[in-house]
CSV table of C-alpha atoms in Angstrom, one decimal:
chain,number,residue,atom,x,y,z
A,32,MET,CA,0.0,0.0,0.0
A,33,LYS,CA,1.1,3.5,-0.8
A,34,LYS,CA,1.6,5.6,2.4
A,35,ASP,CA,0.6,9.2,2.6
A,36,ALA,CA,3.6,11.4,3.0
A,37,GLU,CA,4.3,15.1,3.0
A,38,PHE,CA,2.0,17.8,1.9
A,39,TYR,CA,1.9,19.7,-1.4
A,40,GLN,CA,3.5,23.0,-0.9
A,41,ARG,CA,1.2,25.8,0.1
A,42,ASP,CA,0.5,28.3,-2.6
A,43,ARG,CA,1.3,31.5,-0.7
A,44,THR,CA,0.3,33.7,-3.7
A,45,TRP,CA,-3.3,32.4,-3.3
A,46,HIS,CA,-3.5,33.2,0.5
A,47,PRO,CA,-3.5,36.7,1.8
A,48,PRO,CA,0.0,38.1,2.3
A,49,ALA,CA,1.0,39.0,5.8
A,50,LEU,CA,1.0,42.8,5.2
A,51,THR,CA,-2.2,44.2,3.8
A,52,PRO,CA,-2.2,47.9,4.7
A,53,ASP,CA,-5.9,48.5,4.0
A,54,TYR,CA,-6.5,46.1,6.9
A,55,LYS,CA,-4.7,48.3,9.3
A,56,THR,CA,-4.1,45.8,12.1
A,57,SER,CA,-1.9,43.8,9.8
A,58,VAL,CA,0.6,46.6,9.6
A,59,ALA,CA,2.2,46.1,13.0
A,60,ARG,CA,1.5,42.4,13.2
A,61,SER,CA,3.0,41.2,9.9
A,62,PRO,CA,6.5,39.7,9.8
A,63,ARG,CA,8.8,41.6,7.5
A,64,ASN,CA,11.3,38.8,6.8
A,65,ALA,CA,10.5,36.1,4.3
A,66,LEU,CA,9.3,32.8,5.7
A,67,ILE,CA,11.9,30.1,5.9
A,68,SER,CA,10.9,27.2,3.8
A,69,LEU,CA,11.0,23.8,5.4
A,70,GLU,CA,10.5,20.3,4.1
A,71,ASN,CA,7.9,18.4,6.2
A,72,THR,CA,9.0,16.4,9.1
A,73,VAL,CA,7.1,14.1,11.4
A,74,GLY,CA,5.6,16.9,13.4
A,75,ASP,CA,4.1,18.5,10.3
A,76,VAL,CA,2.5,15.4,8.7
A,77,THR,CA,1.0,14.4,12.1
A,78,GLY,CA,-1.5,16.4,14.1
A,79,PRO,CA,-3.9,16.0,17.0
A,80,VAL,CA,-6.6,13.3,16.6
A,81,PHE,CA,-10.0,14.1,18.0
A,82,GLY,CA,-12.8,11.7,18.8
A,83,HIS,CA,-16.5,11.9,19.6
A,84,ASP,CA,-15.6,11.9,23.3
A,85,ASP,CA,-14.0,15.3,22.9
A,86,ILE,CA,-17.2,17.1,21.9
A,87,GLY,CA,-20.9,16.9,22.8
A,88,GLU,CA,-23.8,15.6,20.8
A,89,GLY,CA,-25.4,18.9,20.1
A,90,ASP,CA,-22.4,21.1,19.9
A,91,ASN,CA,-23.1,21.7,16.2
A,92,ASP,CA,-26.5,23.1,16.9
A,93,LEU,CA,-26.0,26.8,17.7
A,94,LEU,CA,-29.7,27.4,17.7
A,95,HIS,CA,-29.9,25.4,20.9
A,96,ASN,CA,-26.4,24.7,22.4
A,97,PHE,CA,-26.6,27.8,24.6
A,98,ALA,CA,-30.4,28.3,24.8
A,99,ALA,CA,-32.6,27.8,27.8
A,100,PRO,CA,-34.7,24.6,27.6
A,101,GLY,CA,-37.5,25.1,25.1
A,102,GLU,CA,-36.0,28.3,23.6
A,103,SER,CA,-33.7,29.0,20.7
A,104,ALA,CA,-31.6,31.7,19.2
A,105,ILE,CA,-33.2,34.7,17.5
A,106,GLY,CA,-32.5,35.3,13.8
A,107,GLU,CA,-32.7,33.8,10.3
A,108,ARG,CA,-32.3,30.1,10.8
A,109,ILE,CA,-29.7,28.5,8.6
A,110,ILE,CA,-27.9,25.3,8.0
A,111,LEU,CA,-24.2,25.7,7.1
A,112,HIS,CA,-23.0,22.5,5.6
A,113,GLY,CA,-20.3,21.1,3.3
A,114,ARG,CA,-17.5,18.7,3.0
A,115,VAL,CA,-13.9,18.8,4.1
A,116,MET,CA,-11.7,17.5,1.3
A,117,ASP,CA,-8.0,17.7,0.4
A,118,GLU,CA,-6.4,18.9,-2.8
A,119,ASN,CA,-6.6,15.4,-4.2
A,120,ALA,CA,-10.4,15.6,-3.8
A,121,ARG,CA,-10.4,12.9,-1.1
A,122,PRO,CA,-12.7,13.4,1.9
A,123,VAL,CA,-11.0,14.3,5.2
A,124,ALA,CA,-12.9,12.1,7.6
A,125,GLY,CA,-13.0,12.5,11.4
A,126,THR,CA,-11.5,15.9,11.5
A,127,LEU,CA,-12.6,18.7,13.9
A,128,VAL,CA,-14.4,21.8,12.5
A,129,GLU,CA,-15.0,24.6,15.0
A,130,ILE,CA,-17.0,27.8,14.2
A,131,TRP,CA,-17.7,31.1,15.9
A,132,GLN,CA,-19.8,34.0,14.9
A,133,ALA,CA,-21.8,37.1,15.9
A,134,ASN,CA,-25.5,36.8,16.7
A,135,ALA,CA,-28.2,38.0,14.3
A,136,GLY,CA,-27.7,41.6,15.4
A,137,GLY,CA,-24.0,41.5,14.7
A,138,ARG,CA,-22.9,41.3,18.4
A,139,TYR,CA,-20.4,38.8,19.7
A,140,ARG,CA,-20.7,37.2,23.1
A,141,HIS,CA,-17.3,38.3,24.1
A,142,ARG,CA,-16.1,40.5,27.0
A,143,LYS,CA,-14.3,42.7,24.5
A,144,ASP,CA,-17.2,43.4,22.2
A,145,ALA,CA,-18.8,46.7,23.1
A,146,TYR,CA,-21.1,47.1,20.1
A,147,PHE,CA,-24.6,48.2,21.3
A,148,ALA,CA,-26.6,45.6,19.4
A,149,PRO,CA,-27.9,43.3,22.2
A,150,ILE,CA,-26.6,40.0,23.3
A,151,ASP,CA,-29.1,37.2,22.6
A,152,PRO,CA,-29.5,35.3,25.9
A,153,ASN,CA,-30.1,32.1,23.9
A,154,PHE,CA,-27.1,32.3,21.6
A,155,GLY,CA,-23.5,31.5,22.5
A,156,GLY,CA,-22.1,31.8,19.0
A,157,CYS,CA,-19.8,28.8,18.9
A,158,GLY,CA,-20.1,25.3,17.7
A,159,ARG,CA,-18.0,22.3,16.7
A,160,VAL,CA,-18.4,19.0,14.9
A,161,ILE,CA,-16.3,16.1,13.6
A,162,THR,CA,-16.6,15.3,10.0
A,163,ASP,CA,-18.2,11.9,9.0
A,164,GLU,CA,-16.5,9.3,6.8
A,165,ASP,CA,-17.3,11.3,3.7
A,166,GLY,CA,-15.8,14.5,5.2
A,167,TYR,CA,-19.3,15.9,5.6
A,168,PHE,CA,-20.3,18.3,8.3
A,169,TYR,CA,-23.2,20.6,9.2
A,170,PHE,CA,-24.1,23.2,11.7
A,171,ARG,CA,-27.5,24.7,12.6
A,172,THR,CA,-27.3,28.4,13.5
A,173,VAL,CA,-28.6,31.8,12.7
A,174,LYS,CA,-27.2,34.0,10.0
A,175,PRO,CA,-24.9,36.5,11.7
A,176,GLY,CA,-25.5,40.2,11.3
A,177,ALA,CA,-23.1,42.7,9.8
A,178,TYR,CA,-21.3,44.9,12.3
A,179,PRO,CA,-19.2,48.0,12.4
A,180,TRP,CA,-15.5,48.0,13.3
A,181,ARG,CA,-12.9,50.7,13.6
A,182,ASN,CA,-10.7,50.0,10.6
A,183,THR,CA,-12.2,53.2,9.3
A,184,ILE,CA,-15.0,55.0,11.0
A,185,ASN,CA,-17.6,53.7,8.5
A,186,ALA,CA,-16.3,50.2,8.1
A,187,TRP,CA,-18.8,47.3,8.3
A,188,ARG,CA,-17.9,43.6,8.2
A,189,PRO,CA,-20.0,41.5,5.9
A,190,ALA,CA,-21.9,38.8,7.6
A,191,HIS,CA,-19.5,36.0,8.2
A,192,ILE,CA,-18.8,32.8,10.2
A,193,HIS,CA,-15.2,32.0,11.4
A,194,LEU,CA,-14.1,28.4,10.8
A,195,SER,CA,-11.1,26.5,12.2
A,196,ILE,CA,-10.1,23.2,10.7
A,197,PHE,CA,-7.4,20.7,11.6
A,198,GLY,CA,-7.0,18.0,9.0
A,199,THR,CA,-4.7,15.0,9.6
A,200,GLY,CA,-1.4,16.9,9.8
A,201,PHE,CA,-0.5,20.1,11.7
A,202,ALA,CA,0.7,21.6,8.4
A,203,GLN,CA,-2.9,21.6,7.2
A,204,ARG,CA,-4.1,23.7,10.1
A,205,LEU,CA,-6.3,26.5,8.8
A,206,ILE,CA,-8.6,29.3,10.0
A,207,THR,CA,-10.8,31.1,7.6
A,208,GLN,CA,-14.1,33.0,7.3
A,209,CYS,CA,-17.2,32.1,5.3
A,210,TYR,CA,-19.3,34.9,3.7
A,211,PHE,CA,-22.7,34.7,2.3
A,212,GLU,CA,-23.8,34.9,-1.3
A,213,GLY,CA,-25.2,38.3,-2.4
A,214,ASP,CA,-23.9,40.4,0.5
A,215,PRO,CA,-23.0,43.9,-0.8
A,216,LEU,CA,-20.5,44.4,2.0
A,217,ILE,CA,-18.2,41.6,0.7
A,218,PRO,CA,-16.4,43.7,-2.0
A,219,ARG,CA,-16.1,46.6,0.5
A,220,CYS,CA,-14.3,44.7,3.2
A,221,PRO,CA,-10.5,45.1,3.6
A,222,ILE,CA,-10.2,41.7,5.3
A,223,VAL,CA,-11.9,40.1,2.2
A,224,GLY,CA,-9.7,42.4,0.2
A,225,SER,CA,-6.6,40.8,1.7
A,226,LEU,CA,-7.2,38.0,-0.8
A,227,PRO,CA,-5.2,38.7,-3.9
A,228,ASP,CA,-7.4,36.7,-6.3
A,229,PRO,CA,-11.1,37.3,-6.9
A,230,GLU,CA,-11.6,33.6,-7.3
A,231,ALA,CA,-10.4,33.1,-3.7
A,232,VAL,CA,-13.2,35.5,-2.5
A,233,GLU,CA,-15.7,33.3,-4.4
A,234,ARG,CA,-14.3,30.3,-2.6
A,235,LEU,CA,-15.1,31.9,0.7
A,236,THR,CA,-18.6,32.8,-0.3
A,237,ALA,CA,-21.2,30.2,0.8
A,238,THR,CA,-23.8,29.4,-1.8
A,239,LEU,CA,-27.5,29.3,-1.1
A,240,ASP,CA,-28.4,25.7,-1.3
A,241,MET,CA,-32.2,25.2,-1.8
A,242,ASN,CA,-31.8,21.4,-1.9
A,243,ALA,CA,-30.5,21.3,1.6
A,244,THR,CA,-33.1,23.5,3.3
A,245,ILE,CA,-35.4,22.1,5.9
A,246,PRO,CA,-38.7,23.2,4.4
A,247,LEU,CA,-40.7,25.6,6.7
A,248,ASP,CA,-37.8,25.6,9.1
A,249,SER,CA,-34.3,26.6,7.9
A,250,ILE,CA,-32.6,27.7,4.7
A,251,ALA,CA,-29.2,26.3,3.8
A,252,TYR,CA,-25.8,27.5,2.7
A,253,ARG,CA,-23.1,25.2,1.3
A,254,PHE,CA,-19.5,25.8,2.2
A,255,ASP,CA,-16.9,23.2,1.1
A,256,ILE,CA,-13.5,23.3,2.6
A,257,VAL,CA,-10.2,22.1,0.9
A,258,LEU,CA,-7.1,21.3,2.9
A,259,ARG,CA,-3.6,20.7,1.6
A,260,GLY,CA,-3.2,17.4,-0.2
A,261,ARG,CA,-0.5,14.8,0.4
A,262,ARG,CA,1.9,13.2,-1.9
A,263,SER,CA,1.9,9.5,-2.0
A,264,THR,CA,5.3,7.7,-1.6
A,265,LEU,CA,5.5,6.7,-5.2
A,266,PHE,CA,9.1,7.8,-5.3
A,267,GLU,CA,11.8,7.7,-2.8
A,268,ASN,CA,11.2,11.2,-1.5
A,269,ARG,CA,9.6,10.0,1.6
A,270,LEU,CA,10.2,11.2,5.1
A,271,GLU,CA,12.6,9.4,7.3
A,272,GLY,CA,10.7,7.5,9.9
A,273,ASN,CA,7.4,7.6,8.0
B,767,MET,CA,-3.2,24.1,-24.4
B,768,ALA,CA,-2.5,21.1,-22.3
B,769,ARG,CA,-5.2,19.3,-20.3
B,770,LYS,CA,-5.9,20.9,-17.0
B,771,LEU,CA,-4.9,19.0,-13.8
B,772,ASP,CA,-7.8,18.4,-11.6
B,773,TYR,CA,-6.3,19.1,-8.2
B,774,LEU,CA,-8.5,21.3,-5.9
B,775,ARG,CA,-7.1,24.5,-4.5
B,776,GLU,CA,-6.7,24.9,-0.7
B,777,THR,CA,-9.3,27.0,1.0
B,778,PRO,CA,-7.8,30.5,1.4
B,779,SER,CA,-7.0,31.7,4.9
B,780,GLN,CA,-8.5,34.7,6.7
B,781,THR,CA,-7.6,36.3,10.0
B,782,ALA,CA,-8.9,34.7,13.2
B,783,GLY,CA,-10.1,38.2,14.3
B,784,PRO,CA,-10.3,39.6,17.8
B,785,PHE,CA,-12.9,37.2,19.0
B,786,VAL,CA,-11.2,33.9,18.3
B,787,HIS,CA,-11.8,33.0,21.9
B,788,ILE,CA,-15.5,32.5,21.4
B,789,GLY,CA,-14.8,29.6,19.1
B,790,LEU,CA,-11.6,28.1,20.4
B,791,ALA,CA,-11.5,29.1,24.1
B,792,PRO,CA,-15.1,30.2,25.1
B,793,LYS,CA,-14.3,30.3,28.8
B,794,ALA,CA,-11.8,33.1,28.1
B,795,ALA,CA,-14.4,34.9,26.1
B,796,GLY,CA,-16.4,35.0,29.3
B,797,PHE,CA,-18.9,32.2,29.0
B,798,ASP,CA,-19.2,28.5,29.7
B,799,ILE,CA,-20.8,26.4,27.0
B,800,PHE,CA,-19.0,23.1,26.4
B,801,GLU,CA,-18.6,20.3,28.9
B,802,ARG,CA,-15.0,20.0,27.7
B,803,GLU,CA,-12.9,22.9,26.4
B,804,LEU,CA,-10.3,21.5,24.1
B,805,GLY,CA,-6.5,22.0,24.4
B,806,GLU,CA,-6.2,22.7,28.1
B,807,ASP,CA,-4.2,19.6,29.0
B,808,ILE,CA,-1.3,18.9,26.7
B,809,ALA,CA,0.6,16.1,28.3
B,810,GLY,CA,-1.9,14.4,30.6
B,811,PRO,CA,-1.1,12.9,34.0
B,812,ASN,CA,0.9,9.8,32.8
B,813,ALA,CA,3.5,11.4,30.5
B,814,ALA,CA,7.1,10.6,31.3
B,815,GLY,CA,9.8,13.3,31.1
B,816,GLU,CA,10.4,16.6,32.8
B,817,ARG,CA,7.4,18.8,33.6
B,818,ILE,CA,8.0,22.2,32.3
B,819,ARG,CA,6.2,25.5,31.8
B,820,VAL,CA,6.7,27.6,28.7
B,821,GLU,CA,5.7,31.3,28.8
B,822,GLY,CA,6.1,34.5,27.0
B,823,LEU,CA,4.6,37.4,25.1
B,824,VAL,CA,3.6,38.0,21.5
B,825,ILE,CA,5.1,41.4,20.7
B,826,ASP,CA,4.0,43.5,17.7
B,827,GLY,CA,6.1,45.8,15.5
B,828,THR,CA,5.5,48.8,17.8
B,829,GLY,CA,6.9,46.8,20.8
B,830,SER,CA,3.5,46.3,22.3
B,831,PRO,CA,2.2,42.9,23.6
B,832,VAL,CA,-0.6,41.4,21.5
B,833,LYS,CA,-3.5,40.8,23.9
B,834,ASP,CA,-5.8,38.9,21.6
B,835,ALA,CA,-3.7,36.1,20.1
B,836,LEU,CA,-4.2,32.4,20.3
B,837,LEU,CA,-1.3,29.9,20.3
B,838,GLU,CA,-1.4,26.2,19.6
B,839,VAL,CA,1.4,23.8,20.4
B,840,TRP,CA,1.9,20.4,18.9
B,841,GLN,CA,4.7,18.3,20.3
B,842,ALA,CA,6.2,14.8,20.7
B,843,ASN,CA,6.4,13.1,24.1
B,844,ALA,CA,9.7,12.5,26.0
B,845,ASP,CA,10.4,9.5,23.7
B,846,GLY,CA,10.1,11.7,20.6
B,847,PHE,CA,6.7,10.2,19.5
B,848,TYR,CA,3.7,12.1,18.4
B,849,ALA,CA,0.2,11.1,19.5
B,850,HIS,CA,-0.8,10.1,16.0
B,851,PRO,CA,-0.9,6.8,14.0
B,852,ASP,CA,2.2,7.9,12.1
B,853,GLY,CA,3.8,9.5,15.1
B,854,GLY,CA,6.7,7.2,15.4
B,855,GLY,CA,5.7,5.0,18.3
B,856,PRO,CA,3.3,4.7,21.3
B,857,VAL,CA,2.6,7.5,23.7
B,858,GLU,CA,1.3,7.5,27.2
B,859,GLU,CA,-2.4,7.2,27.8
B,860,ARG,CA,-4.0,10.7,27.7
B,861,PHE,CA,-0.9,12.2,26.2
B,862,ARG,CA,-2.2,14.3,23.4
B,863,GLY,CA,0.7,16.6,22.7
B,864,TRP,CA,-1.6,19.4,21.5
B,865,GLY,CA,-2.9,22.4,23.4
B,866,ARG,CA,-4.0,25.9,23.0
B,867,VAL,CA,-3.5,29.0,25.1
B,868,ILE,CA,-4.5,32.6,24.7
B,869,THR,CA,-2.5,35.8,25.6
B,870,ASP,CA,-3.9,37.5,28.7
B,871,PHE,CA,-6.3,40.3,27.9
B,872,ASP,CA,-4.5,42.7,30.3
B,873,THR,CA,-0.8,41.7,30.2
B,874,GLY,CA,-0.5,39.7,27.0
B,875,GLU,CA,1.3,37.0,28.9
B,876,TRP,CA,0.7,33.4,27.8
B,877,ALA,CA,1.9,30.2,29.4
B,878,PHE,CA,1.4,26.4,29.2
B,879,ASP,CA,2.4,23.4,31.2
B,880,THR,CA,3.6,20.3,29.5
B,881,VAL,CA,6.5,17.8,29.4
B,882,LYS,CA,9.7,18.4,27.6
B,883,PRO,CA,9.8,16.5,24.3
B,884,GLY,CA,12.5,14.2,23.2
B,885,PRO,CA,14.5,14.4,20.0
B,886,THR,CA,12.6,13.4,16.8
B,887,PRO,CA,13.7,12.0,13.5
B,888,GLY,CA,14.4,14.6,10.8
B,889,ARG,CA,14.8,14.1,7.1
B,890,ASN,CA,17.6,11.8,5.7
B,891,GLY,CA,18.3,10.3,9.1
B,892,ALA,CA,19.3,13.5,10.9
B,893,ALA,CA,17.9,13.9,14.4
B,894,GLN,CA,16.0,17.0,15.3
B,895,ALA,CA,16.7,18.7,18.6
B,896,PRO,CA,13.7,18.6,21.1
B,897,HIS,CA,11.2,21.3,20.1
B,898,LEU,CA,7.6,22.3,20.2
B,899,ASN,CA,5.7,23.3,17.1
B,900,LEU,CA,3.9,26.5,17.6
B,901,TRP,CA,1.1,28.1,15.5
B,902,ILE,CA,-0.1,31.6,16.2
B,903,VAL,CA,-3.2,33.3,15.1
B,904,ALA,CA,-4.7,36.7,15.9
B,905,ARG,CA,-6.5,39.8,14.6
B,906,GLY,CA,-4.2,41.3,12.0
B,907,ILE,CA,-2.5,38.0,11.2
B,908,ASN,CA,-3.9,37.0,7.8
B,909,ILE,CA,-2.6,33.4,7.8
B,910,GLY,CA,-1.4,31.5,10.9
B,911,LEU,CA,2.3,31.8,11.7
B,912,SER,CA,4.3,28.6,12.2
B,913,THR,CA,7.4,28.5,14.3
B,914,ARG,CA,9.3,26.2,16.6
B,915,ILE,CA,10.4,26.5,20.3
B,916,TYR,CA,13.8,24.9,21.1
B,917,PHE,CA,15.3,24.7,24.5
B,918,SER,CA,18.4,26.6,25.8
B,919,ASP,CA,19.7,23.7,27.8
B,920,GLU,CA,19.9,21.5,24.6
B,921,GLU,CA,23.0,23.2,23.3
B,922,ALA,CA,24.6,20.2,21.6
B,923,ALA,CA,21.4,19.0,20.0
B,924,ASN,CA,20.5,22.5,18.9
B,925,ALA,CA,23.9,22.9,17.3
B,926,ALA,CA,23.3,19.8,15.3
B,927,ASP,CA,19.6,20.5,14.4
B,928,PRO,CA,19.0,20.6,10.7
B,929,VAL,CA,16.3,23.1,10.8
B,930,LEU,CA,18.2,25.6,13.0
B,931,ASN,CA,21.2,25.1,10.8
B,932,GLY,CA,19.1,25.6,7.7
B,933,ILE,CA,18.4,29.2,8.7
B,934,GLU,CA,20.9,31.1,6.7
B,935,TRP,CA,21.1,34.0,9.1
B,936,ALA,CA,22.8,32.5,12.1
B,937,ASN,CA,22.0,35.6,14.1
B,938,ARG,CA,18.3,34.9,13.8
B,939,ARG,CA,18.5,31.3,15.1
B,940,PRO,CA,18.4,32.4,18.8
B,941,THR,CA,14.9,33.8,18.2
B,942,LEU,CA,13.7,30.1,18.3
B,943,ILE,CA,15.4,29.2,21.6
B,944,ALA,CA,13.5,29.5,24.8
B,945,ALA,CA,15.6,30.5,27.9
B,946,ARG,CA,15.5,28.1,30.8
B,947,LYS,CA,15.4,29.3,34.4
B,948,MET,CA,14.2,27.8,37.6
B,949,ARG,CA,11.2,29.2,39.5
B,950,GLY,CA,11.6,27.4,42.8
B,951,ASP,CA,11.9,23.8,41.8
B,952,ALA,CA,10.0,24.3,38.6
B,953,PRO,CA,11.8,24.8,35.2
B,954,VAL,CA,10.3,27.6,33.2
B,955,TYR,CA,11.2,28.5,29.7
B,956,ARG,CA,10.8,32.0,28.4
B,957,PHE,CA,9.8,32.4,24.7
B,958,ASP,CA,8.8,35.9,23.5
B,959,VAL,CA,7.4,35.9,19.9
B,960,ARG,CA,8.4,39.0,18.0
B,961,LEU,CA,6.1,39.5,15.0
B,962,GLN,CA,8.1,42.2,13.5
B,963,GLY,CA,11.1,44.5,13.9
B,964,GLU,CA,14.4,43.9,15.6
B,965,ASP,CA,14.9,40.2,16.6
B,966,GLU,CA,11.8,39.2,14.6
B,967,THR,CA,11.1,35.6,15.3
B,968,VAL,CA,11.8,33.2,12.5
B,969,PHE,CA,8.6,31.9,10.9
B,970,PHE,CA,8.4,28.9,8.6
B,971,ASP,CA,6.6,28.0,5.4
B,972,ILE,CA,6.1,24.3,6.0
């Protein structure tokens, strides 16, 4: 059997560069030296393994995972679903996907968020799930609201959900944000604008998916995730000890 | 035109933003939601090896501590094995080797307790000095930063480490070495991450 080995190199021209001056916070937080390129070693092709003991049954239901019994979060009820795959189009099964977001009014449940849109007492704003054998995942939640931030005095973030994904090796570790089809704030956002390629913006825009709605209950958005793919050890370029 | 290859492209990264705690460390955000918060216990109770604390700041280009960062560590156990099917060998029960911490909202200090890892195999048979893999995300960081924490008391192993030696600028190598001191009986390593400016930490494209 061919064993999985190291990851394809990350295409850094496709990801946002460290320094994106229109997104002001990046200016003082971006390294100025070039990254040092490393070949993968064992600590890069391995990563933490999560099981169903690590999370709770309803952790992916943000409508209810922080709500009082019999109540649920306020807002437009949505399903966010998709598959985690690698660049070889193979499903990434059993991997942890975590999300966090503002409530329907654009307010985060966070001690540092002072926006005056109210906290929803029945909404925490975080969820997590482990992908099934096909790499599939879903969350139930509310569509987050847009909110102002101080990048400029009239800056508004488009509605978005943050996602954190692990994969099978630590070199696949990824955090991103998912936007929603049709939002006019997307092209105005400097964080979205940190992406050099318009196609990358499209990739982060979830698509309305009428086939996955729950009729008379929730509409659905599809958001597929692709993690770095692995070489197979067809040739003798494999890692020592792997 | 040649036929197109049908590889998919990686999902592009976006910053974790200022409220990363809600998703990855909700207790720090100020609320209790999950029965188990992940990443609090790196080594577990059964791990062999020296118990250590690693602590520091994340410092931005103005010299100010970053107070909204999240750091993840991924490490081998004292035998040099990772808790993964391809990790090289067995690890102690409940040794996960992975954890996450946040920088303090007021001081920017972060710290985690773990065991000191052993050396691990590198490429082409070269041993790698004991190290922790570190991944840093925060508002203003557009794609997670990868670096390594080596240990100041591993001078010989560090001097032979292929990754440290692969850094062309020898004067930058010490940015990856945590300084050991004793606090009472407990070994504590100091590792300040400098995102930018003088003594900028070496970050890797892995």
